[in-house]
PDB file of C-alpha atoms in Angstrom:
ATOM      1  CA  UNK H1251       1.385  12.070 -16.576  1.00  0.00           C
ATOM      2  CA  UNK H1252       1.151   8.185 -16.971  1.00  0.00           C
ATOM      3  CA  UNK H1253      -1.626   6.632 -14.177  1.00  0.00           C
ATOM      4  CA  UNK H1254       0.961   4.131 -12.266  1.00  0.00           C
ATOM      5  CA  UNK H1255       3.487   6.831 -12.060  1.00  0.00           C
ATOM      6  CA  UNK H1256       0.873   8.960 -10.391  1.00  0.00           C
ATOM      7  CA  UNK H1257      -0.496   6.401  -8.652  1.00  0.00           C
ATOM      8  CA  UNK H1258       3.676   5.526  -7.412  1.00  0.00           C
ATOM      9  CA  UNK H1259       3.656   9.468  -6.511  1.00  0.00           C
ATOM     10  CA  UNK H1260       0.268   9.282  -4.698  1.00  0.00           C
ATOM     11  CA  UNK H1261       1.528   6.077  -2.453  1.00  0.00           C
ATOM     12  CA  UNK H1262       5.521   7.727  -1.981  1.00  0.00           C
ATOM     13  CA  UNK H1263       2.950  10.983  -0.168  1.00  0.00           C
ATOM     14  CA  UNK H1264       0.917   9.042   1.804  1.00  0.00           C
ATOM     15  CA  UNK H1265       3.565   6.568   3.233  1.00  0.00           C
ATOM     16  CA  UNK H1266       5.476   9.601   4.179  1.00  0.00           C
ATOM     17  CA  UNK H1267       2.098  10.814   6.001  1.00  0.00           C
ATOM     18  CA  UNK H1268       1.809   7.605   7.469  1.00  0.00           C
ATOM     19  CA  UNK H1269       5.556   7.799   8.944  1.00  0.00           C
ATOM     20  CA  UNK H1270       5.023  11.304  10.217  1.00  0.00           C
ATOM     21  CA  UNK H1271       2.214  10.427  12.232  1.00  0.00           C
ATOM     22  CA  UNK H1272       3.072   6.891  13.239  1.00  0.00           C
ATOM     23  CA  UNK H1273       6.385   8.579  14.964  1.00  0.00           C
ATOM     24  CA  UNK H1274       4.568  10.650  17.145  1.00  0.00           C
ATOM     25  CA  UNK H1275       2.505   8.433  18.489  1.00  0.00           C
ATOM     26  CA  UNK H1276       5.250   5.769  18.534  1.00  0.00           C
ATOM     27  CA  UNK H1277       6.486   8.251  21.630  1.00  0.00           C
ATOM     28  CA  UNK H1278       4.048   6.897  23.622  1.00  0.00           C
ATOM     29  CA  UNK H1279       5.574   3.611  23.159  1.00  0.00           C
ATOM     30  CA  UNK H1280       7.557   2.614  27.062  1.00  0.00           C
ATOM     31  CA  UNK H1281      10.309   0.390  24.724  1.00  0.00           C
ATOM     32  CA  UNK H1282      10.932   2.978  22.178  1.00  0.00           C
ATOM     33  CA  UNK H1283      14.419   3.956  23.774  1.00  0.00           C
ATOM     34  CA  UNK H1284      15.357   0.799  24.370  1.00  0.00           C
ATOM     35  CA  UNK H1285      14.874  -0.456  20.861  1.00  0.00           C
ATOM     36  CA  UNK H1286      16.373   2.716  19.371  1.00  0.00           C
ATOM     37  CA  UNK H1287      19.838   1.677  21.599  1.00  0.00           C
ATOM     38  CA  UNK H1288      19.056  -1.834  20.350  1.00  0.00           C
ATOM     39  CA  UNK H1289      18.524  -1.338  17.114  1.00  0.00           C
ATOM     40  CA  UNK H1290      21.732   1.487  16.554  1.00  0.00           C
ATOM     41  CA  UNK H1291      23.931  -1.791  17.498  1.00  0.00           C
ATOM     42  CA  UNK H1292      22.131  -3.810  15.450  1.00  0.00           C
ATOM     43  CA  UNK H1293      23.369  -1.794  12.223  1.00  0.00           C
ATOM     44  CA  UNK H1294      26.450  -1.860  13.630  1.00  0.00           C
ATOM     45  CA  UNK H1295      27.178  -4.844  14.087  1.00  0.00           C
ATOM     46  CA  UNK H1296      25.352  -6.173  10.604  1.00  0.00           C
ATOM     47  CA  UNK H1297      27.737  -3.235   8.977  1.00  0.00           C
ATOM     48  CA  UNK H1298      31.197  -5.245  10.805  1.00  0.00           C
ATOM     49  CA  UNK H1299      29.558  -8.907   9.943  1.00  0.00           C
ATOM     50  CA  UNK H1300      29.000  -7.561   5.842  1.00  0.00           C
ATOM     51  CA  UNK H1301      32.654  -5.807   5.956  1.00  0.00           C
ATOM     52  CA  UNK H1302      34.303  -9.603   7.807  1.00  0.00           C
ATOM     53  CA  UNK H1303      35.807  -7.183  10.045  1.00  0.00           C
ATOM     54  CA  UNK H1304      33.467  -8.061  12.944  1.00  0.00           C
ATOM     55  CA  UNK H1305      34.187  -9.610  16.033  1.00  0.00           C
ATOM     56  CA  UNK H1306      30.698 -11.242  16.189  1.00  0.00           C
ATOM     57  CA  UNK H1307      29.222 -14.376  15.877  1.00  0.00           C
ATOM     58  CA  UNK H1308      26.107 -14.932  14.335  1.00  0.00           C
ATOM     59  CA  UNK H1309      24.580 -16.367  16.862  1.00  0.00           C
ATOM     60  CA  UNK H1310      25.319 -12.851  18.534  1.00  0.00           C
ATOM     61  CA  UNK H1311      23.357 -11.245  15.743  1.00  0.00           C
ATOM     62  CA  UNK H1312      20.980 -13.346  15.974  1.00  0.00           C
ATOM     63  CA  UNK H1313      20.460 -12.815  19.783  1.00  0.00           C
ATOM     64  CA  UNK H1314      20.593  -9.115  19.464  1.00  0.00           C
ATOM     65  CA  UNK H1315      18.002  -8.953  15.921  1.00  0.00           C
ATOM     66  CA  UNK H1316      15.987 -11.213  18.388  1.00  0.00           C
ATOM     67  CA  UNK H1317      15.685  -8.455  21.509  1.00  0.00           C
ATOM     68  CA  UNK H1318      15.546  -5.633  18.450  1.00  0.00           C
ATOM     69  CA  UNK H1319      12.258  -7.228  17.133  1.00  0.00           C
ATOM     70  CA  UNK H1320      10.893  -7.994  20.260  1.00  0.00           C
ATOM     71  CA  UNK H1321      11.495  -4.238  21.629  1.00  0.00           C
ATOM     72  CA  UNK H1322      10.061  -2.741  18.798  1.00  0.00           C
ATOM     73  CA  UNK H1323       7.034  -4.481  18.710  1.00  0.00           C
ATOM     74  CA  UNK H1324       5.144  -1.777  19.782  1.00  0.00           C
ATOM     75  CA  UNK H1325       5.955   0.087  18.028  1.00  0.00           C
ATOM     76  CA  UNK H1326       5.191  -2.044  14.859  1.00  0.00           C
ATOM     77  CA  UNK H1327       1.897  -2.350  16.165  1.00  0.00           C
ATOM     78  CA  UNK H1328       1.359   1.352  16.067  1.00  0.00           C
ATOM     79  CA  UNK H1329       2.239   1.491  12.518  1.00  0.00           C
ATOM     80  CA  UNK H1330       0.384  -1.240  11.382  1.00  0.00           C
ATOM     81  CA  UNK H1331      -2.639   0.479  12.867  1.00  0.00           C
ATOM     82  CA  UNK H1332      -1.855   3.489  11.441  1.00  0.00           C
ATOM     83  CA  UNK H1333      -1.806   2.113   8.004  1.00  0.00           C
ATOM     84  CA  UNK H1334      -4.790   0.380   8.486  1.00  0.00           C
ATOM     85  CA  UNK H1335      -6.762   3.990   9.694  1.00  0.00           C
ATOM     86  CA  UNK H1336      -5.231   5.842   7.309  1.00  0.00           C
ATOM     87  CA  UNK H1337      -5.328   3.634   3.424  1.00  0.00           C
ATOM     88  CA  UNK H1338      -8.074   1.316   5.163  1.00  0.00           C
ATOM     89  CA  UNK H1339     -10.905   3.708   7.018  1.00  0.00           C
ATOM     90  CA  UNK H1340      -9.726   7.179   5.560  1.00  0.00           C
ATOM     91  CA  UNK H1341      -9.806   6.054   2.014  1.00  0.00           C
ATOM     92  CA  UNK H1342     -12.951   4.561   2.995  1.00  0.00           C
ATOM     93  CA  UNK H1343     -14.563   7.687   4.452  1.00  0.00           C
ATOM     94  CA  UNK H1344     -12.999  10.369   1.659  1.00  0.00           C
ATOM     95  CA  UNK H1345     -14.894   7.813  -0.375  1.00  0.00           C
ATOM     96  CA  UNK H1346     -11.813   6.199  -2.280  1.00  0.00           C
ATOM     97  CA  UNK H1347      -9.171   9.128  -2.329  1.00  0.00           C
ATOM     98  CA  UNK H1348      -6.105   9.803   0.276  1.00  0.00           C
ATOM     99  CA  UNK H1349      -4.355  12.878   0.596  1.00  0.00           C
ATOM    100  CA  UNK H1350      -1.949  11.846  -1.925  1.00  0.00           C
ATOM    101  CA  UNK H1351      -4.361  10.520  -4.345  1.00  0.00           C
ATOM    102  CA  UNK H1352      -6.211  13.776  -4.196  1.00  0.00           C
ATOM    103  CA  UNK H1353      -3.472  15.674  -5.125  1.00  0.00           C
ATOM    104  CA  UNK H1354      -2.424  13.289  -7.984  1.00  0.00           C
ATOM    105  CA  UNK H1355      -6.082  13.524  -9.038  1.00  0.00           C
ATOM    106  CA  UNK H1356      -6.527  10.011  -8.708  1.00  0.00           C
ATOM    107  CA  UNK H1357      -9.395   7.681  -6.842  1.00  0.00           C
ATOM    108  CA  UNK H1358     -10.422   3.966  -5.949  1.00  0.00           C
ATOM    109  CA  UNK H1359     -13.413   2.615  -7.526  1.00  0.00           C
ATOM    110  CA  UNK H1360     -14.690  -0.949  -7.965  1.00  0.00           C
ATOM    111  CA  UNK H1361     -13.599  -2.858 -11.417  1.00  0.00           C
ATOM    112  CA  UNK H1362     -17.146  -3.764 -11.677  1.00  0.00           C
ATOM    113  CA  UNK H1363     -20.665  -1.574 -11.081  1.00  0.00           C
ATOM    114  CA  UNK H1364     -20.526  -2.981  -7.197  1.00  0.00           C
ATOM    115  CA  UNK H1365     -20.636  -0.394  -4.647  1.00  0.00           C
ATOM    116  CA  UNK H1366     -17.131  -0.641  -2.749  1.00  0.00           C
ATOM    117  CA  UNK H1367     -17.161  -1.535   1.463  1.00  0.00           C
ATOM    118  CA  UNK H1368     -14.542  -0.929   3.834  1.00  0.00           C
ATOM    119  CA  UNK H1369     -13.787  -4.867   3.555  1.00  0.00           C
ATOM    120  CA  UNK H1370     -12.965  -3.820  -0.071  1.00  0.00           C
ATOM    121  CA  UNK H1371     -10.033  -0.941   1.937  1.00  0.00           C
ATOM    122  CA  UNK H1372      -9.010  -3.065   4.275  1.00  0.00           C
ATOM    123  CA  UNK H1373      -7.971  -6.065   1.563  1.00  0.00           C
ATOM    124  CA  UNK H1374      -5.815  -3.677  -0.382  1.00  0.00           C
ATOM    125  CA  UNK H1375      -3.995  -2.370   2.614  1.00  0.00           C
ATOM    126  CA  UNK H1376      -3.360  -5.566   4.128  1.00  0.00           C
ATOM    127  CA  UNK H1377      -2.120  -6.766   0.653  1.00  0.00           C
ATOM    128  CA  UNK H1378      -0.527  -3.768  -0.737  1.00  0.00           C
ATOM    129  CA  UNK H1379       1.004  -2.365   2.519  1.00  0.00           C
ATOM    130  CA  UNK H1380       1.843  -6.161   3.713  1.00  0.00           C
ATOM    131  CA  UNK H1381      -0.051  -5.433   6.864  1.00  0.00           C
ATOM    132  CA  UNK H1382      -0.459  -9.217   7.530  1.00  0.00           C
ATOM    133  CA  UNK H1383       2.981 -10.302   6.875  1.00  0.00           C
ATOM    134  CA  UNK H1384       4.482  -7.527   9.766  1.00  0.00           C
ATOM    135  CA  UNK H1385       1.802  -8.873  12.238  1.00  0.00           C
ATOM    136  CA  UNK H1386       2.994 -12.764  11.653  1.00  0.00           C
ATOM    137  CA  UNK H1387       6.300 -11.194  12.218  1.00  0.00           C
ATOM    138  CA  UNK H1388       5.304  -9.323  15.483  1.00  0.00           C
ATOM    139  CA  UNK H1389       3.705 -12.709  16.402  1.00  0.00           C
ATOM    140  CA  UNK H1390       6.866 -15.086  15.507  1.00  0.00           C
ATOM    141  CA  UNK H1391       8.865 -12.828  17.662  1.00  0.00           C
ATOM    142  CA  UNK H1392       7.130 -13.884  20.870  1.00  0.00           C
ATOM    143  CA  UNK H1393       6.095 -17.307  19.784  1.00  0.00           C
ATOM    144  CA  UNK H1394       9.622 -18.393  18.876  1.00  0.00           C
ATOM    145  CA  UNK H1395      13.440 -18.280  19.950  1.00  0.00           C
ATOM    146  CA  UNK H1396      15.960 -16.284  18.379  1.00  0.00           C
ATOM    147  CA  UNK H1397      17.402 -19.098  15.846  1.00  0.00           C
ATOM    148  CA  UNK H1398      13.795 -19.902  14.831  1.00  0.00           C
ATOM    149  CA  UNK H1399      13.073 -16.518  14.434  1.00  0.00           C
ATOM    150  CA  UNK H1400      16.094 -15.398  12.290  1.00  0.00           C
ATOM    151  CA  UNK H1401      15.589 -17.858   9.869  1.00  0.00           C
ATOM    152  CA  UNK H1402      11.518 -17.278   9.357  1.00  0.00           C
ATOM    153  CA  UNK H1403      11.679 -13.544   9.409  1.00  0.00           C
ATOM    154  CA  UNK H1404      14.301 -13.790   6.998  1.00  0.00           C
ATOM    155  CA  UNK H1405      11.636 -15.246   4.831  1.00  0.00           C
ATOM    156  CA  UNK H1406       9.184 -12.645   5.585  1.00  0.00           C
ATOM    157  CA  UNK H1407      11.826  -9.973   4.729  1.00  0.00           C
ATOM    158  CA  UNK H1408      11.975 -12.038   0.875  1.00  0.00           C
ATOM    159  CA  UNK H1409       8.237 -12.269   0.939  1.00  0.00           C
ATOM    160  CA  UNK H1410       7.580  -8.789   2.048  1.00  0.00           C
ATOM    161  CA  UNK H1411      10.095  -7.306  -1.142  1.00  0.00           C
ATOM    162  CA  UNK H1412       9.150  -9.849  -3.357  1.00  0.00           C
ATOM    163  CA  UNK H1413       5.372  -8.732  -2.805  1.00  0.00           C
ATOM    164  CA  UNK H1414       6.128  -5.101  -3.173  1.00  0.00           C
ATOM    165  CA  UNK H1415       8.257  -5.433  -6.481  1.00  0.00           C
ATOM    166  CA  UNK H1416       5.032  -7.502  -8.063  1.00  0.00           C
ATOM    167  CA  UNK H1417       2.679  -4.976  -6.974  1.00  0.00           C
ATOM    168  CA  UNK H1418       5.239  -2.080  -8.560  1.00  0.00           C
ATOM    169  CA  UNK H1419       5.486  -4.428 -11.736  1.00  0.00           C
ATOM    170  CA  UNK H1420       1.878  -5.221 -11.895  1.00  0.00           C
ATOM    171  CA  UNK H1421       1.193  -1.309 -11.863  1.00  0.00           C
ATOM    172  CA  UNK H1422       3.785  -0.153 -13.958  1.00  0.00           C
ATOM    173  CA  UNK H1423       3.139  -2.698 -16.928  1.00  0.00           C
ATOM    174  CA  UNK H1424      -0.586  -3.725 -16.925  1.00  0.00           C
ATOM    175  CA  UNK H1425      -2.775  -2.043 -19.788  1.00  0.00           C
ATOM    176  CA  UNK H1426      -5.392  -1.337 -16.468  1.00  0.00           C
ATOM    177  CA  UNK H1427      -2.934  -0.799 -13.932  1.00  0.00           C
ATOM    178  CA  UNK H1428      -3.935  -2.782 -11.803  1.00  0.00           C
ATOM    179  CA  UNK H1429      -2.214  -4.389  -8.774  1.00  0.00           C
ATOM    180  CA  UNK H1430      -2.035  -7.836  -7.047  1.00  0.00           C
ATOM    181  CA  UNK H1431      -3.921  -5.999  -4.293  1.00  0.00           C
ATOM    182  CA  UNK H1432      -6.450  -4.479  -6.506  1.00  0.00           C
ATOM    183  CA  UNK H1433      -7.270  -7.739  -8.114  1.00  0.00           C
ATOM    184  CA  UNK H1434      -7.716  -9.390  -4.801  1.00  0.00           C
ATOM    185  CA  UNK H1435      -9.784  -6.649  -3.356  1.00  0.00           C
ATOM    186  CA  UNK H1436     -12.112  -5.968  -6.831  1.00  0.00           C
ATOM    187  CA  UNK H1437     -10.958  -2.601  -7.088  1.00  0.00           C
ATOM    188  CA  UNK H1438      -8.935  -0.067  -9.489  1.00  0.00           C
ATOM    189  CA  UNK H1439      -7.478   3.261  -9.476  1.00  0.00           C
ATOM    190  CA  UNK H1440      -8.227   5.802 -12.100  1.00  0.00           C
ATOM    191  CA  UNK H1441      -7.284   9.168 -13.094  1.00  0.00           C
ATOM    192  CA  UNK H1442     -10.031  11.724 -12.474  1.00  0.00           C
ATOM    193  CA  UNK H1443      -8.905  13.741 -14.911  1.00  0.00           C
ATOM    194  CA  UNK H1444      -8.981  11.413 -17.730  1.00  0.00           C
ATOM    195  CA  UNK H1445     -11.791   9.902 -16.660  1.00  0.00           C
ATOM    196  CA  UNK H1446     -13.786  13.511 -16.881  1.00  0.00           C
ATOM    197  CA  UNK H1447     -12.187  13.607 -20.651  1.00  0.00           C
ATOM    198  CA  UNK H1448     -14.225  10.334 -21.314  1.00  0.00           C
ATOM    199  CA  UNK H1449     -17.342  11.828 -19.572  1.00  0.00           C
ATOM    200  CA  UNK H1450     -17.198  14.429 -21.552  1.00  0.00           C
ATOM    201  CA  UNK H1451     -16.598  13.196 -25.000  1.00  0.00           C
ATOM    202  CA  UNK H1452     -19.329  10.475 -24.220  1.00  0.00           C
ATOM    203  CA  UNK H1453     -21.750  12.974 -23.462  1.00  0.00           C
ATOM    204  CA  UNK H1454     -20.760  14.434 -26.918  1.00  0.00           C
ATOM    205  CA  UNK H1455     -21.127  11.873 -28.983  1.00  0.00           C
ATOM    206  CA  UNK H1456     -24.657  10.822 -27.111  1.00  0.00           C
ATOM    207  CA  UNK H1457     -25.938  14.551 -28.264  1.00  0.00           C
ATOM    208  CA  UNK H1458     -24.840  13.871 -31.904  1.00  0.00           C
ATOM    209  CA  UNK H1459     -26.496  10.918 -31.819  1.00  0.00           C
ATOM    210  CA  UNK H1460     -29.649  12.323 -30.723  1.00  0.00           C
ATOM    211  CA  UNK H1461     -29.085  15.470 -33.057  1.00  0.00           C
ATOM    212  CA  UNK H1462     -28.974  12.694 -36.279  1.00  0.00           C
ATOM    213  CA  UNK H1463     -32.029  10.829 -34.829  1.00  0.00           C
ATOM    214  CA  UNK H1464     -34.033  14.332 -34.128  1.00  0.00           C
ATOM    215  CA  UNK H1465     -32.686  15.470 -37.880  1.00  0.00           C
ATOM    216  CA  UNK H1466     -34.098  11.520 -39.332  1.00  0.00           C
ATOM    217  CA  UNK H1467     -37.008  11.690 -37.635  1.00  0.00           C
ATOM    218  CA  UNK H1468     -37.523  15.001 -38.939  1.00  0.00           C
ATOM    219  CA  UNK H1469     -37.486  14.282 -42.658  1.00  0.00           C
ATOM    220  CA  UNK H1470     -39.918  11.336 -41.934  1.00  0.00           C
ATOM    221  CA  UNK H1471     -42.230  13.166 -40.578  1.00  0.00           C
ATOM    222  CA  UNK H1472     -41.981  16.162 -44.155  1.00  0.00           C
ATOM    223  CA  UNK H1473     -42.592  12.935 -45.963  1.00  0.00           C
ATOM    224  CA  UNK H1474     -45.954  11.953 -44.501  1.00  0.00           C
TER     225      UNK H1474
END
């Protein structure tokens, strides 16, 4: 199987790991009802506004994506530090490998012969995951009114799909397969398997090598 479709595989698992665990502890969060009311009206009333058969203003919308936001914030802030734990600290700890990547067979490693940190983690999943644009998001909410609001986290909603497509492209079509976040962070994925191949062949050809030199050395040595 082709690296960056692994690699796609790998991230599809561990997001869904990341979902699974952020809801539980999300039902610790004191707003979570409220923004699950909020937040069933919201698609509601976006699905009347798309269709024209709404009865809503946007200013309306905008009012009620404002209270959404603001009630899930919480709960956005649980997520965001579960995906920092989990592709930031785990990866770090299980020494470049999640659960998904090590069932795709697959592991981070530096793109140079530096030793990786958990700075080097925490880059790609604020980059990859767009950790830092949901926390200027989180902090818009409260810093700004609902108009304001709309219209920047409208941006961050282009940004945020923008960055993920580039980082899908970047994968998908780049000889190394590497990523906007793995260029930022100094890092790569490979494939364990094929990189055991390459081990293994090397190791091969460095024993012929030495089998030619021991043979040469050899007749040098008759002819003394």
């Amino acid at each position: 199987m082709d690296t960056s479709l692994k690699r796609i595989i790998a991230f599809i698992i561990d997001l869904c790991l990341v979902l699974v665990i952020a809801d539980v502890v999300c039902k610790l969060d004191p707003y979570r009802d409220k923004y699950a009311s909020l937040n069933k009206e919201l698609l509601e009333v976006t699905k009347e506004l798309n269709t024209g058969s709404s009865s809503y203003d946007l200013d309306y919308y905008k009012e009620l994506n404002y209270k959404t936001y603001r009630n899930g914030a919480v709960s956005s802030g649980i997520t965001i530090v579960t995906l920092v734990l989990y592709f930031g600290v785990l990866q770090y700890a299980l020494k470049g490998q999640t659960p998904g990547k090590k069932l795709m067979k697959l592991k981070v490693v530096s793109n140079s012969d530096k030793s990786l940190n958990i700075g080097n983690y925490l880059l790609r999943v604020l980059i990859l995951n767009n950790v830092w644009l949901m926390l200027i998001n989180i902090i818009c909410v409260f810093a700004f009114n609902s108009s304001v609001f709309y219209r920047v986290g409208s941006i961050i909603g282009l940004l945020s799909n923008t960055m993920y497509m580039v980082n899908l492209i970047m994968v998908m079509f780049r000889s190394d397969n590497r990523g906007l976040h793995d260029m930022l962070a100094n890092t790569k994925v490979i494939d364990l398997n094929s990189a055991a191949i390459v081990s293994t062949v090397t190791d091969v050809k460095k024993e012929s090598i030495k089998e030619k030199e021991q043979k040469i050395n050899k007749k040098k040595s008759v002819k003394k």
